[in-house]
Coordinates of C-alpha atoms in Angstrom, one line a residue:
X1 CA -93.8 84.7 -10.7
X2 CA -93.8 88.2 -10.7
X3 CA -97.1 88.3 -13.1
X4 CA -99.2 86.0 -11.9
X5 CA -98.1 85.6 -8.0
X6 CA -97.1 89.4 -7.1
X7 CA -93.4 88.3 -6.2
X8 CA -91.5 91.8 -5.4
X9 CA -87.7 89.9 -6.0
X10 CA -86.4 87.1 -8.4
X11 CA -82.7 86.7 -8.1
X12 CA -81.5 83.4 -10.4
X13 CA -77.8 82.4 -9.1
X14 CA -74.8 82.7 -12.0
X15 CA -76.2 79.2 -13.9
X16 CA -80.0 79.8 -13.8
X17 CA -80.3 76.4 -11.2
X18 CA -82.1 78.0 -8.6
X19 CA -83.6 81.1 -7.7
X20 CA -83.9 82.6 -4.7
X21 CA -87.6 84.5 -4.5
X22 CA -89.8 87.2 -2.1
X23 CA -93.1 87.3 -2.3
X24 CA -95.7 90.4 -1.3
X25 CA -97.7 88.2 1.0
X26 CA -97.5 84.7 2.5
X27 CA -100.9 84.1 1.0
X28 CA -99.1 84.4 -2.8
X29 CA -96.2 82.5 -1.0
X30 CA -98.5 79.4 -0.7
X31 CA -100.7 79.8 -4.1
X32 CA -96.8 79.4 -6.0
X33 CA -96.3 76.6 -4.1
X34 CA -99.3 74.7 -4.4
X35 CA -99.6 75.8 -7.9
X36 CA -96.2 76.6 -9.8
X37 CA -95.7 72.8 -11.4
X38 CA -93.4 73.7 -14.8
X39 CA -91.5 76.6 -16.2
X40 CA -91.2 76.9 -19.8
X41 CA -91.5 73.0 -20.5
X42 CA -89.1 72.0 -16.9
X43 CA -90.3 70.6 -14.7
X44 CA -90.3 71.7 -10.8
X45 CA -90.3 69.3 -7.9
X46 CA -92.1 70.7 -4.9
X47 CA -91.8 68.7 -1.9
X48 CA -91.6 69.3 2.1
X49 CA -88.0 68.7 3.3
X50 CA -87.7 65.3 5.2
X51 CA -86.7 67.2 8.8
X52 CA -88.8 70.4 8.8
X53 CA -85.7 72.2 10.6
X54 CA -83.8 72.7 7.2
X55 CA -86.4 73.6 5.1
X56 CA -88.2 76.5 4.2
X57 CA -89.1 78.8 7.5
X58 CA -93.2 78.2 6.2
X59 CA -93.2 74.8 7.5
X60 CA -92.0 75.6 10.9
X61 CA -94.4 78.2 11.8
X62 CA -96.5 75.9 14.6
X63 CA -100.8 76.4 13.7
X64 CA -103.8 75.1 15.2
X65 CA -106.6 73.2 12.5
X66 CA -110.1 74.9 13.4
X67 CA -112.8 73.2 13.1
X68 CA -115.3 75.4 14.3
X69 CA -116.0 79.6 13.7
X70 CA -116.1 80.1 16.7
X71 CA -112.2 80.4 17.4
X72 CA -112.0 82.3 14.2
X73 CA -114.4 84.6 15.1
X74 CA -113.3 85.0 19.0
X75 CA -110.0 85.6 17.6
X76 CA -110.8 88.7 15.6
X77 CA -113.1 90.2 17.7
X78 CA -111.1 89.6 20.9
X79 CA -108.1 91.0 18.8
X80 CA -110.2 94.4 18.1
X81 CA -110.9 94.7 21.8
X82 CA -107.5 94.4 22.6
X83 CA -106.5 97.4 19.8
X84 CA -108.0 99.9 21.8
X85 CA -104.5 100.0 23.9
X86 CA -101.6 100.0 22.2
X87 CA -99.4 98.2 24.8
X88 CA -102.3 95.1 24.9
X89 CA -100.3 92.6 23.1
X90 CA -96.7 93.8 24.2
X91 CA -98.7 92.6 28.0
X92 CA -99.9 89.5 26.5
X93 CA -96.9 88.3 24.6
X94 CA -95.3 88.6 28.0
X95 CA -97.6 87.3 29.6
X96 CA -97.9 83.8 27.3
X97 CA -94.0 83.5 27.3
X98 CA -94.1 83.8 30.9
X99 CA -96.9 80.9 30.9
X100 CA -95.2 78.4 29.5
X101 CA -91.6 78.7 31.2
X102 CA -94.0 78.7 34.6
X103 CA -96.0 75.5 33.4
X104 CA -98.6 77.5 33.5
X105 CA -99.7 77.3 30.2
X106 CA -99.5 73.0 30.0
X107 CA -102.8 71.8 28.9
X108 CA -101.9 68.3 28.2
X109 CA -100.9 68.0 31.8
X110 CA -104.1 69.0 33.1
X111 CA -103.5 72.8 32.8
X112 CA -104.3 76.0 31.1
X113 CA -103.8 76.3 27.3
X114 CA -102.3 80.0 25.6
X115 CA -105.8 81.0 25.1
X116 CA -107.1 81.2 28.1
X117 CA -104.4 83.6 28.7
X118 CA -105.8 85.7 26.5
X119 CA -109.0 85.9 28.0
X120 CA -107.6 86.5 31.4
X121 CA -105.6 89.4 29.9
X122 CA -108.5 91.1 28.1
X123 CA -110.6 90.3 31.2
X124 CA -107.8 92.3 33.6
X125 CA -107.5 94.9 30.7
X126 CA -111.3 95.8 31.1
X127 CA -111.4 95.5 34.6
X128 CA -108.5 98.3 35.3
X129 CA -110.6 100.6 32.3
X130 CA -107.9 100.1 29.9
X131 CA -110.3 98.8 27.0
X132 CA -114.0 98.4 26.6
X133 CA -116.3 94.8 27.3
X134 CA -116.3 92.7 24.4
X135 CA -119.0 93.2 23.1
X136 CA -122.0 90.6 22.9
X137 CA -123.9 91.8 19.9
X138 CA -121.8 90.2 17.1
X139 CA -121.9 86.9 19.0
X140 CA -123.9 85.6 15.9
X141 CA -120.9 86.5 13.3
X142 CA -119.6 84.2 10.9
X143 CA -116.5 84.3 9.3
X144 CA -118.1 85.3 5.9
X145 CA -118.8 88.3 7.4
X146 CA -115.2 88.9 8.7
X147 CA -112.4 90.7 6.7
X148 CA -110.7 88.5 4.5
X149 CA -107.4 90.0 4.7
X150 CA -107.2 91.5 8.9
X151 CA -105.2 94.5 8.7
X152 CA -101.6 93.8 10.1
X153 CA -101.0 96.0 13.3
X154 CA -97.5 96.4 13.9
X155 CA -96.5 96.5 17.3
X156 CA -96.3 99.5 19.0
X157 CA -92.2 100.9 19.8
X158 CA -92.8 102.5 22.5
X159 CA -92.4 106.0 21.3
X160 CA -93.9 109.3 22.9
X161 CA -96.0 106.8 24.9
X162 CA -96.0 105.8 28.8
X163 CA -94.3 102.7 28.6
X164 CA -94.0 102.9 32.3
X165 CA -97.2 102.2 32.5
X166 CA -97.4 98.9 30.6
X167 CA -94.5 97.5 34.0
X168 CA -97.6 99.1 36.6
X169 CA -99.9 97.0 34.3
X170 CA -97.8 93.6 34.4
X171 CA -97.1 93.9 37.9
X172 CA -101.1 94.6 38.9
X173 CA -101.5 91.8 36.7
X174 CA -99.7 89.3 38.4
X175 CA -101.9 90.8 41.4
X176 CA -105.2 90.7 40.5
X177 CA -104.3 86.6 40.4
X178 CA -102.5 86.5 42.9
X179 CA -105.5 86.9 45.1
X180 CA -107.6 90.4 44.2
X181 CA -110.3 87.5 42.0
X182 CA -111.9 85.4 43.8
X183 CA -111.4 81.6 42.5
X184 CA -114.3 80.4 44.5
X185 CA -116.8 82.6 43.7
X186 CA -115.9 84.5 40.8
X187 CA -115.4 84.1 36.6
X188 CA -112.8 85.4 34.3
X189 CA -115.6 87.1 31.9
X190 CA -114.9 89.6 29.1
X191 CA -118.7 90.9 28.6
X192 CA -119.0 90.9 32.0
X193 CA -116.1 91.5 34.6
X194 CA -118.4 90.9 37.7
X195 CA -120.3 87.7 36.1
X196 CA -120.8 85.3 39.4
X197 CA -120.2 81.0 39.1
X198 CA -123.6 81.2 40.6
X199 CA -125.2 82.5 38.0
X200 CA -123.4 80.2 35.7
X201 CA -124.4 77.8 37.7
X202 CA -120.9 76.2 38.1
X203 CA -120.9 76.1 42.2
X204 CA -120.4 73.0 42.3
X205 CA -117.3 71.3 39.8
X206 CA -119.0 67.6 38.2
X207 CA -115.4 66.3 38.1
X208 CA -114.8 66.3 42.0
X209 CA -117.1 63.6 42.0
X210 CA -115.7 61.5 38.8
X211 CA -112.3 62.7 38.8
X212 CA -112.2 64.3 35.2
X213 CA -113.6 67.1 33.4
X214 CA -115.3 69.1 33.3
X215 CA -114.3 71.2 37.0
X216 CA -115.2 74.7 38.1
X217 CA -112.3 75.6 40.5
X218 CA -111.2 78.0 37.6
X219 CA -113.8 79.8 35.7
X220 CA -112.8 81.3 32.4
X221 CA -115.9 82.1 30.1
X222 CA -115.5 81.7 26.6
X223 CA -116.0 85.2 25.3
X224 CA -119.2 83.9 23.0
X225 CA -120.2 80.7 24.5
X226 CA -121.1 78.9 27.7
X227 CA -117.8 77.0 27.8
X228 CA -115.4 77.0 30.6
X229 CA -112.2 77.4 29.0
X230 CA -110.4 76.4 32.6
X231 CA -112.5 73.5 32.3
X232 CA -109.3 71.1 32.9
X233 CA -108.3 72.3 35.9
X234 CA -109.1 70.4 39.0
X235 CA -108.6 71.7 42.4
X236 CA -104.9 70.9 42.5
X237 CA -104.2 72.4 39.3
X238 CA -106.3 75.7 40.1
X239 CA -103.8 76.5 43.1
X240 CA -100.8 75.9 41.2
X241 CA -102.1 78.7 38.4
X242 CA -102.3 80.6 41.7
X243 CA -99.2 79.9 43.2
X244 CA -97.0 80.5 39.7
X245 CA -99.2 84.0 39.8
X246 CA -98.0 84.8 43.6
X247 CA -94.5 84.1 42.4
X248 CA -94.0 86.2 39.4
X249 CA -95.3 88.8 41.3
X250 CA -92.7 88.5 44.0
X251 CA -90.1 88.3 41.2
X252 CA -91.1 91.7 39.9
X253 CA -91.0 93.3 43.4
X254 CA -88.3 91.9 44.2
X255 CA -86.6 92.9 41.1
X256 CA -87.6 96.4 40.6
X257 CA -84.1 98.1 40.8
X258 CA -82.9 96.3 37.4
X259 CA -86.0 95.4 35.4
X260 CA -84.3 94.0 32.2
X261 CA -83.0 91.3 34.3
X262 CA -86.1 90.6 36.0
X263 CA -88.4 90.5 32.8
X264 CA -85.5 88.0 31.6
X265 CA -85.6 85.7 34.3
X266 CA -89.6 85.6 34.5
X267 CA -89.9 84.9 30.5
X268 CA -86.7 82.1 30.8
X269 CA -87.0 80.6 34.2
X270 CA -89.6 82.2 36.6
X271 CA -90.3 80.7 39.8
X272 CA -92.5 77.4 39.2
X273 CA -94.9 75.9 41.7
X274 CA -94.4 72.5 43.3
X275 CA -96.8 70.1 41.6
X276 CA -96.9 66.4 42.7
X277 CA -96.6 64.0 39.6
X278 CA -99.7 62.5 39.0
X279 CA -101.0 59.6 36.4
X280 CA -103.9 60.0 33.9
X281 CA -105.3 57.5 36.0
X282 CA -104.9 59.2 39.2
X283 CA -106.9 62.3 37.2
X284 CA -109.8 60.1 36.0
X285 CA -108.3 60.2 32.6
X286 CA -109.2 56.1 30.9
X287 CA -109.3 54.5 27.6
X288 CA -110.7 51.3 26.3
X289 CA -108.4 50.3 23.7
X290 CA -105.2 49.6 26.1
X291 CA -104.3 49.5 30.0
X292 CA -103.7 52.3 32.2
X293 CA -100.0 51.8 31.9
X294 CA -100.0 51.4 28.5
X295 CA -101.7 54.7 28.3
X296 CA -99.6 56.2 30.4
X297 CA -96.5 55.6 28.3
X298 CA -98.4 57.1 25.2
X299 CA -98.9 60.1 27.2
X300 CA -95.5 60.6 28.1
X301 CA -94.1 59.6 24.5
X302 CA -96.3 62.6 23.7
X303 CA -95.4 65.4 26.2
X304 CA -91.9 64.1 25.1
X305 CA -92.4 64.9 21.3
X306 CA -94.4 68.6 22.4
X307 CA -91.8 69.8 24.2
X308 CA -88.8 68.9 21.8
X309 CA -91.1 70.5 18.6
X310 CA -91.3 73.7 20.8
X311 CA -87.7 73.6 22.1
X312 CA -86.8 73.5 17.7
X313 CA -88.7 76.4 17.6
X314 CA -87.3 78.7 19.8
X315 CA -84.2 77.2 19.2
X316 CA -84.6 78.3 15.3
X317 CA -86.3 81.4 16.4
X318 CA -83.1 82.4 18.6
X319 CA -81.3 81.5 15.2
X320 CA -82.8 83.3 13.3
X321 CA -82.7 86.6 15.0
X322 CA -79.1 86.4 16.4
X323 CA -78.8 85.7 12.0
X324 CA -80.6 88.8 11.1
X325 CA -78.4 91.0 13.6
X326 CA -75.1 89.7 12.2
X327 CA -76.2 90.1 8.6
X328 CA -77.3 94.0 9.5
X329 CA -73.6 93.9 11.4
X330 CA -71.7 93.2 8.3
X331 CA -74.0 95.3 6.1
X332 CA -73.0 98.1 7.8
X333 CA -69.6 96.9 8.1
X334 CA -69.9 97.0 4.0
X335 CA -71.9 100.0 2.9
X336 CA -69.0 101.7 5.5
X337 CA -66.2 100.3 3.6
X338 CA -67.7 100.7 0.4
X339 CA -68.7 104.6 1.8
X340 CA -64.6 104.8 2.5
X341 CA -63.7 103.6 -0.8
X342 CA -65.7 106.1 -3.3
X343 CA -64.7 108.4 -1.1
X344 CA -61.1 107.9 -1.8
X345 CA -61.5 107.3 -5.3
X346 CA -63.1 111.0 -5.5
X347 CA -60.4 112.4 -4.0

């Protein structure tokens, strides 16, 4: 392991059964699984674990398949656009937590997916001159031409830095949606902060007249295409992104004297719009293989078996860290005893 997949720990238990193992990357991780088969003439069974909860943490990490470079590629460029402040994603993991406690972030209900959050983000981050425009001249890159290996960017801790200004930033975020852009008229663009649905030519949303996609209430360019990413969200659906917007900001105002709480309550349970329940049929959403109620049920059976993945994952998430602080508890408890002990055997 150690030669030929770069691990950096082997540690066999007392009868050489099992052996607990680190690896230097996830990427050498994988190529031992997929390719360690015998060792010295045993062999060794690699399997998933029948309930991905109890096995290793790999197989719970949650991953999107790509089919296209065009996500990879939006990805890393709109992640080099978004290094240019060091508080970007510290806003944007904020931001996408506070999306899906809102329902904000609910695309198989007819809603905005974590991405476009992202967008929106870089778009308010170049608007207030925190970053620069993405850029449209590598628009033709493939991912060939990309780093291999990104370089990791730990997140920034806040030291000898205005952190103050990151709260200014989520708060004048919450604004700008709130009602500073202009839904009607405007589009969430990251080469171009002014762009106009005119000159998109989305005035007018093809779905108020069938009832399905794609609208134009919500205009969110994709950074190096002609897609609307909002391109799900009807009129309805386009107020209630609005509405959670208006909310979270009268959370933080409202909040200001004790801002841990506040930040707590708008990541956990932040005010969420009212949104009448409405059927796929109701959204112009058919299919012809099985009946509309049929269809329904499928749909619902679905959400169902999203939100309980998700649910496991914080759930193990919240395990895990609550985990990681006891075991630095008791190692501390430990390395003090053991301190007190040599100590007194000096003496």
């Amino acid at each position: 392991m150690q030669e030929n997949y770069s691990s950096t720990h082997v540690d066999w238990n007392s009868n050489h059964q099992f052996a607990t193992i680190e690896f230097a990357s996830t990427t050498a991780l994988i190529a031992a699984l997929t390719q360690v088969k015998r060792h010295e003439g045993i062999d060794i069974p690699l399997r998933l674990p029948v309930d991905p909860r109890n096995g290793p943490e790999i197989y719970r990490l949650p991953f999107d398949f790509c089919f296209s470079s065009i996500g990879l590629r939006n990805s890393y460029l709109l992640g080099n656009v978004l290094s240019h402040y060091e508080f970007s994603r510290h806003l944007l993991l904020l931001i996408k937590k506070w999306g899906r406690s809102s329902g904000v972030v609910n695309s198989i209900d007819g809603l905005l997916a974590s991405y476009a959050l992202t967008v929106m983000c870089t778009h308010f981050l170049i608007k207030v001159g925190k970053i620069p425009k993405v850029s449209t001249l590598r628009s033709t890159d493939e991912p060939q031409l990309l780093p291999l290996f990104p370089d990791y960017r730990p997140l920034h801790d806040g030291k000898d830095s205005d952190v103050a200004e990151l709260g200014f930033l989520t708060a004048a975020f919450f604004e700008y949606y709130s009602g500073i852009f202009d839904y009607e008229k405007s589009v969430v663009c990251t080469t171009n902060t002014n762009l106009l649905k005119k000159t998109m030519r989305w005035e007018i949303s093809p779905g108020l007249e069938t009832g399905r996609p794609p609208f134009f209430e919500f205009a969110i360019k994709d950074p190096y295409g002609l897609d609307n990413i909002g391109r799900n969200l009807d009129r309805e659906a386009t107020e209630y992104v609005r509405d959670a917007h208006i909310g979270a900001l009268k959370s933080l105002l409202e909040g200001i004297n004790d801002p841990e709480f506040t930040i707590n309550t708008l990541i956990q349970s932040p005010p969420r719009p009212h949104r009448k329940n409405r059927t796929l049929a109701s959204r112009g959403i058919a299919s012809t293989n099985c009946s509309p109620d049929q269809l329904e049920a499928y749909h619902m059976l679905k959400k169902m078996e999203f939100h309980e993945r998700r649910k496991d994952m914080e759930q193990f998430g919240q395990k895990t860290v609550r985990r990681t602080e006891q075991q630095r508890v008791v190692s501390n408890v430990a390395n003090d005893v053991l301190g007190w002990i040599r100590s007194d055997d000096s003496q």
